[in-house]
Short mmCIF file of N, CA and C in Angstrom, two decimals:
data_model
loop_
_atom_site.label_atom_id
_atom_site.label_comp_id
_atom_site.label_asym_id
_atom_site.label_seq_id
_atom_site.Cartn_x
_atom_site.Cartn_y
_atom_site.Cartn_z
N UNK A 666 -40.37 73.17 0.30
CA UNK A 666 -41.21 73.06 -0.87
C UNK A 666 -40.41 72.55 -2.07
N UNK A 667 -39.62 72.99 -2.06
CA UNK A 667 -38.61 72.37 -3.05
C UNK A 667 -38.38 70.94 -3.05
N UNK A 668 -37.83 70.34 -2.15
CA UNK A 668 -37.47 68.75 -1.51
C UNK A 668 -39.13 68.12 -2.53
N UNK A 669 -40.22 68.94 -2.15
CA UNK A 669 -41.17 68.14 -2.64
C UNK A 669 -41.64 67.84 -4.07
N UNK A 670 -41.23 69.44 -4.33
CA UNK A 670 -40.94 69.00 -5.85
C UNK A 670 -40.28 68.42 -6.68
N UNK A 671 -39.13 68.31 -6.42
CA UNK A 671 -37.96 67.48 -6.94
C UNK A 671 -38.40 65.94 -6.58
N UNK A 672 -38.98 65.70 -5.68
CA UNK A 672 -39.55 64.25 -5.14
C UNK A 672 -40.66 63.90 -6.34
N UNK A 673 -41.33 65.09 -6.55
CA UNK A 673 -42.63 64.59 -7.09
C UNK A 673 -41.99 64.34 -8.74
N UNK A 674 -41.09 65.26 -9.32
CA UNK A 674 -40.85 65.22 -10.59
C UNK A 674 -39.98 63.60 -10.50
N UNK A 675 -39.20 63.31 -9.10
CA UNK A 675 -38.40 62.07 -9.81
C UNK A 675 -39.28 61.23 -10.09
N UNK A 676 -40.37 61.47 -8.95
CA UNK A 676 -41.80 60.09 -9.24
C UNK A 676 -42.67 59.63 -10.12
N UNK A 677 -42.18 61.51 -11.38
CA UNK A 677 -43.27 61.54 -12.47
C UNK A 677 -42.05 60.76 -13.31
N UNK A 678 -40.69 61.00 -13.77
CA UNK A 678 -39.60 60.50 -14.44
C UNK A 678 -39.84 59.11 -14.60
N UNK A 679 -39.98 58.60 -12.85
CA UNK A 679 -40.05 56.72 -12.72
C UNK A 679 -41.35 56.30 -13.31
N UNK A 680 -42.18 57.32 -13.62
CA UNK A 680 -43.61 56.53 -13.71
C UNK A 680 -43.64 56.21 -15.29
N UNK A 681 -43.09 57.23 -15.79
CA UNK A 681 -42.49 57.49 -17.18
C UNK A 681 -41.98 56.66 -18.18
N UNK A 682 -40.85 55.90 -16.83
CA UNK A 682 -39.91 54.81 -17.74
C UNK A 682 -40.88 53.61 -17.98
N UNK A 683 -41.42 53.58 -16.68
CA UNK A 683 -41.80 52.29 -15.99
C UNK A 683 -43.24 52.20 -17.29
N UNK A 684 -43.86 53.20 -17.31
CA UNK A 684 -44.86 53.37 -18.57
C UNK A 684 -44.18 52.97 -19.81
N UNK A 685 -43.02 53.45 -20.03
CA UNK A 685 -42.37 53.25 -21.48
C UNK A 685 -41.79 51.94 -21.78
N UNK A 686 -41.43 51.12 -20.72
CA UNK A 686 -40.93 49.91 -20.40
C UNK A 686 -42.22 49.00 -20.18
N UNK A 687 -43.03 49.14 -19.59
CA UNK A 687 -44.66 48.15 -20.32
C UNK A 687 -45.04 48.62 -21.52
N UNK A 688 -44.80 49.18 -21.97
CA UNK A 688 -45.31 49.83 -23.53
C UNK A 688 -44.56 48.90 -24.61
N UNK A 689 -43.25 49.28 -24.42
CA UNK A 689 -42.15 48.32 -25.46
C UNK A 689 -42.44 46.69 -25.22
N UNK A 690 -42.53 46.17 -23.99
CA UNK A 690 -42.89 45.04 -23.15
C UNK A 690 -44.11 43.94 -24.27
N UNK A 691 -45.01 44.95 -24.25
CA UNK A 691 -45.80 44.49 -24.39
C UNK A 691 -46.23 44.41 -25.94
N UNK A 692 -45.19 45.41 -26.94
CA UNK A 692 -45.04 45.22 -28.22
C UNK A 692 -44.21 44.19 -28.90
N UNK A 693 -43.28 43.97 -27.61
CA UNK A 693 -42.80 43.33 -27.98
C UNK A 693 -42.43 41.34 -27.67
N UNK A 694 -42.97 41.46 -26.65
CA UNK A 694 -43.85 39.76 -25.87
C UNK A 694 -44.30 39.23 -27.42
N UNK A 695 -44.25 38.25 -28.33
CA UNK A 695 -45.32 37.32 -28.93
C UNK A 695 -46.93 37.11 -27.97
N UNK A 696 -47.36 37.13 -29.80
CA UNK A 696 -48.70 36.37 -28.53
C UNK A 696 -48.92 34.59 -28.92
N UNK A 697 -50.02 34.28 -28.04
CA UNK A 697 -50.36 33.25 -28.02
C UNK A 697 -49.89 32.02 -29.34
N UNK A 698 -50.91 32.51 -30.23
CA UNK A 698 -50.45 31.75 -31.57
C UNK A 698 -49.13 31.74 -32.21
N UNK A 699 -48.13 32.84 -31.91
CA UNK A 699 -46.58 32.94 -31.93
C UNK A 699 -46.07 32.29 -31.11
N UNK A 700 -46.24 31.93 -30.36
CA UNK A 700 -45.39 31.29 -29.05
C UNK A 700 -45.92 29.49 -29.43
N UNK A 701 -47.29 28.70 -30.02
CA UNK A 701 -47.43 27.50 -30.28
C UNK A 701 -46.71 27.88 -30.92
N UNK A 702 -46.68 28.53 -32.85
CA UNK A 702 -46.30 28.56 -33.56
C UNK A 702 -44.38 27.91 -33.10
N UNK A 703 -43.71 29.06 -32.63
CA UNK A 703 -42.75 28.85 -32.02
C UNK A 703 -42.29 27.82 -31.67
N UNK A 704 -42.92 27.04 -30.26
CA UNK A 704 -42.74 25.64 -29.90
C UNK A 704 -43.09 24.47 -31.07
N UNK A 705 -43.61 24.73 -32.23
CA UNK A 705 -43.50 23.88 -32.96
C UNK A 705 -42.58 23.76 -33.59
N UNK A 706 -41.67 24.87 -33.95
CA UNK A 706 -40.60 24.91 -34.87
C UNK A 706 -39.47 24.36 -34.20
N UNK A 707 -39.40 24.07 -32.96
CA UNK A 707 -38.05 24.25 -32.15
C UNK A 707 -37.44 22.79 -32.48
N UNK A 708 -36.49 22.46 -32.45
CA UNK A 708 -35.89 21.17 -33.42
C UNK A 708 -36.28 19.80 -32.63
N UNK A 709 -36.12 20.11 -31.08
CA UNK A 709 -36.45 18.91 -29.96
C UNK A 709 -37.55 18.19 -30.49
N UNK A 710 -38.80 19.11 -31.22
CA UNK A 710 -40.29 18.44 -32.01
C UNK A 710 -40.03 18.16 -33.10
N UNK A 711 -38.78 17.94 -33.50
CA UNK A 711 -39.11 17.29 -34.90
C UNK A 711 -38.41 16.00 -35.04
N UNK A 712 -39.15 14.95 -35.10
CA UNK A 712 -39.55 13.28 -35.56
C UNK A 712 -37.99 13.15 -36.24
N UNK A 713 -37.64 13.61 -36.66
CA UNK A 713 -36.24 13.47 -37.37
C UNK A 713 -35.02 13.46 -36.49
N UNK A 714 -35.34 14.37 -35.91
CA UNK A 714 -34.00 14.96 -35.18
C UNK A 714 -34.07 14.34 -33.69
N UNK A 715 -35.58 14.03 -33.38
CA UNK A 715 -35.11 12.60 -31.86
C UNK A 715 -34.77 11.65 -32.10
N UNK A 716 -34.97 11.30 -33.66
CA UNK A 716 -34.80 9.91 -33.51
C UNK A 716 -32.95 9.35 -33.89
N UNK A 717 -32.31 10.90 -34.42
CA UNK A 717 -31.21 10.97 -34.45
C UNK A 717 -30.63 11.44 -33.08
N UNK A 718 -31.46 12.17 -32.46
CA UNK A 718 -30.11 12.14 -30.71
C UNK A 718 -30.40 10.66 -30.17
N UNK A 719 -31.61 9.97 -30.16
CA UNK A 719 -31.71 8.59 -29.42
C UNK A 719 -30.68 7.75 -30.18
N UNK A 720 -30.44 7.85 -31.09
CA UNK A 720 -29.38 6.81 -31.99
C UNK A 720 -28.08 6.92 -31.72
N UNK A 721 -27.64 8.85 -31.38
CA UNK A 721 -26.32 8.61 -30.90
C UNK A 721 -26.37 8.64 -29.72
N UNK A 722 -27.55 8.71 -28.81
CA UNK A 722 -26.90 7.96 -27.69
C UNK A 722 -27.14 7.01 -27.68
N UNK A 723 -27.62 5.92 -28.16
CA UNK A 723 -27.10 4.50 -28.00
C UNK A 723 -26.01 4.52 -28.40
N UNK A 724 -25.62 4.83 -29.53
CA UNK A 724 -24.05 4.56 -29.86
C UNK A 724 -23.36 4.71 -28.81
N UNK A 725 -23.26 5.86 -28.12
CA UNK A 725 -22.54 6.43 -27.00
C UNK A 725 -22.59 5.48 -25.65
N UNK A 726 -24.02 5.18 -25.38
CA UNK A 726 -24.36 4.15 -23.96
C UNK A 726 -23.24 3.08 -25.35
N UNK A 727 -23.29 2.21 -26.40
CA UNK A 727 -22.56 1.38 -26.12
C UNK A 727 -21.48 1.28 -26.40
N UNK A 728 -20.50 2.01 -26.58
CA UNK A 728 -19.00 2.20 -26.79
C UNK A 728 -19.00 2.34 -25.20
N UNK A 729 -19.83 3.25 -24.47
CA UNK A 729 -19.04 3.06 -23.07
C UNK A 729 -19.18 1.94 -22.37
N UNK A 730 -20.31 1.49 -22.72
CA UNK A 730 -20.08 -0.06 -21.75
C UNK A 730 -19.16 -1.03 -22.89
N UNK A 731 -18.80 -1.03 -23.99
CA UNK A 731 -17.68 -1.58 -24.39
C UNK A 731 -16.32 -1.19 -23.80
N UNK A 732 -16.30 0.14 -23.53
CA UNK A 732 -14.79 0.70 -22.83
C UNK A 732 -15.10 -0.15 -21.40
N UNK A 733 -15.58 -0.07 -20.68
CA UNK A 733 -15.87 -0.40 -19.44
C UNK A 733 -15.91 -1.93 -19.37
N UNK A 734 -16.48 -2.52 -19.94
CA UNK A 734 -16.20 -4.24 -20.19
C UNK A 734 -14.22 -4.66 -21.04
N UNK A 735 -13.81 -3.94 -21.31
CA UNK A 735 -12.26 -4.50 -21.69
C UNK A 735 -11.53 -4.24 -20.50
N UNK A 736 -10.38 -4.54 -20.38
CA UNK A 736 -10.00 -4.92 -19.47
C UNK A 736 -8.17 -4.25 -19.79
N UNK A 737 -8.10 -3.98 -20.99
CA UNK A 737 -7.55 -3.08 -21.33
C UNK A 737 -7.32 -1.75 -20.99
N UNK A 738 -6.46 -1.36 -20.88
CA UNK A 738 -6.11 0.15 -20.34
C UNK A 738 -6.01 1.43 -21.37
N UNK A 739 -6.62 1.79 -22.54
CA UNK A 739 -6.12 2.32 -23.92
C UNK A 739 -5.71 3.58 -23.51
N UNK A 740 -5.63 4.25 -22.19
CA UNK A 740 -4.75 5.64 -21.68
C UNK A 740 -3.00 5.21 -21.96
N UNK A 741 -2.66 3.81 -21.51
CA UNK A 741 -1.24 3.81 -21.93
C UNK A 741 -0.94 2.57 -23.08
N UNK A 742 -1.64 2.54 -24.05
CA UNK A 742 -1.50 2.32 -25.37
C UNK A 742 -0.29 3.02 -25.75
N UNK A 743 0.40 2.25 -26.06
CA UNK A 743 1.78 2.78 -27.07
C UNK A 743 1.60 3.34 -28.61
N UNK A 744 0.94 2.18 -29.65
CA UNK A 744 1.39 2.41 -30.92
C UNK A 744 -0.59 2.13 -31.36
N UNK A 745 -0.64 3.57 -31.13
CA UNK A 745 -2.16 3.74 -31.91
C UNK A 745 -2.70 3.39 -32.77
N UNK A 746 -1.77 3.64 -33.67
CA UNK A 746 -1.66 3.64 -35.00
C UNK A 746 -1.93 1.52 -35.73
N UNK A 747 -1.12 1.32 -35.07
CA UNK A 747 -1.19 -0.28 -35.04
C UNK A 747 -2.85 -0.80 -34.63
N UNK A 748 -3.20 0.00 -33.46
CA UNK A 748 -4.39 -0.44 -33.03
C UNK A 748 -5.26 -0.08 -33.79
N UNK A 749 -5.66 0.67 -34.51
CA UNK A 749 -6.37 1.15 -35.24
C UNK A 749 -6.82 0.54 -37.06
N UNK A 750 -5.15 -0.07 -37.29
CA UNK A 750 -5.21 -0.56 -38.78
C UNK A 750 -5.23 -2.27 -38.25
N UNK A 751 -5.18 -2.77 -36.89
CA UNK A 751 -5.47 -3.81 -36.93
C UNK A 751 -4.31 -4.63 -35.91
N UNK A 752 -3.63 -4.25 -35.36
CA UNK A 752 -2.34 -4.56 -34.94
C UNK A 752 -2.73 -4.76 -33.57
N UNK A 753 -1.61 -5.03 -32.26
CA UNK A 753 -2.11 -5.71 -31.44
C UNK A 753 -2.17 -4.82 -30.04
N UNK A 754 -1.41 -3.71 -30.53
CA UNK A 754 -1.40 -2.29 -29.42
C UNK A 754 -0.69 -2.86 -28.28
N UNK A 755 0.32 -3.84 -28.40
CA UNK A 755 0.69 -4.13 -26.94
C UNK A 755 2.44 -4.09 -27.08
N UNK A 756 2.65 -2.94 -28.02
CA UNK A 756 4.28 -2.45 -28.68
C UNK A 756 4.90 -1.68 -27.64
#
């Protein structure tokens, strides 16, 4: 008789949490109009800010197909510094 009680109280404990854990759950979920609200704010939707990641990645697509079209090696570049203010990088 015991075994059964102790069974039944752990079952009332789990039912307990499991009650207290949809309770908080569900105070704490947004609803509907919070969640558009939400997805509107998020930066990916704003007109400004795509049209600034599409810009640097073009920049990006074309510096790499500029790296990729020279024929140049700039990993063993000697004198950076030269290359940079105009010089011929081949020191």
């Amino acid at each position: 008789m015991d075994k059964v009680r102790k069974t039944l109280v752990a079952v009332a404990v789990l039912g307990m949490g499991a009650g207290v854990g949809s309770t908080l759950f569900a105070l704490v979920v947004p609803g509907e109009l919070q969640k558009q609200a939400m997805l509107q704010e998020m930066p990916e939707r704003d007109p400004q800010r795509r049209n600034e990641a599409v810009r640097t990645k073009e920049l990006v697509m074309a510096t790499l197909k500029k790296a990729a079209a020279t024929e140049e090696n700039v990993a063993w570049r000697k004198n950076w510094t030269a290359a940079v203010s105009g010089g011929s990088g081949s020191e």
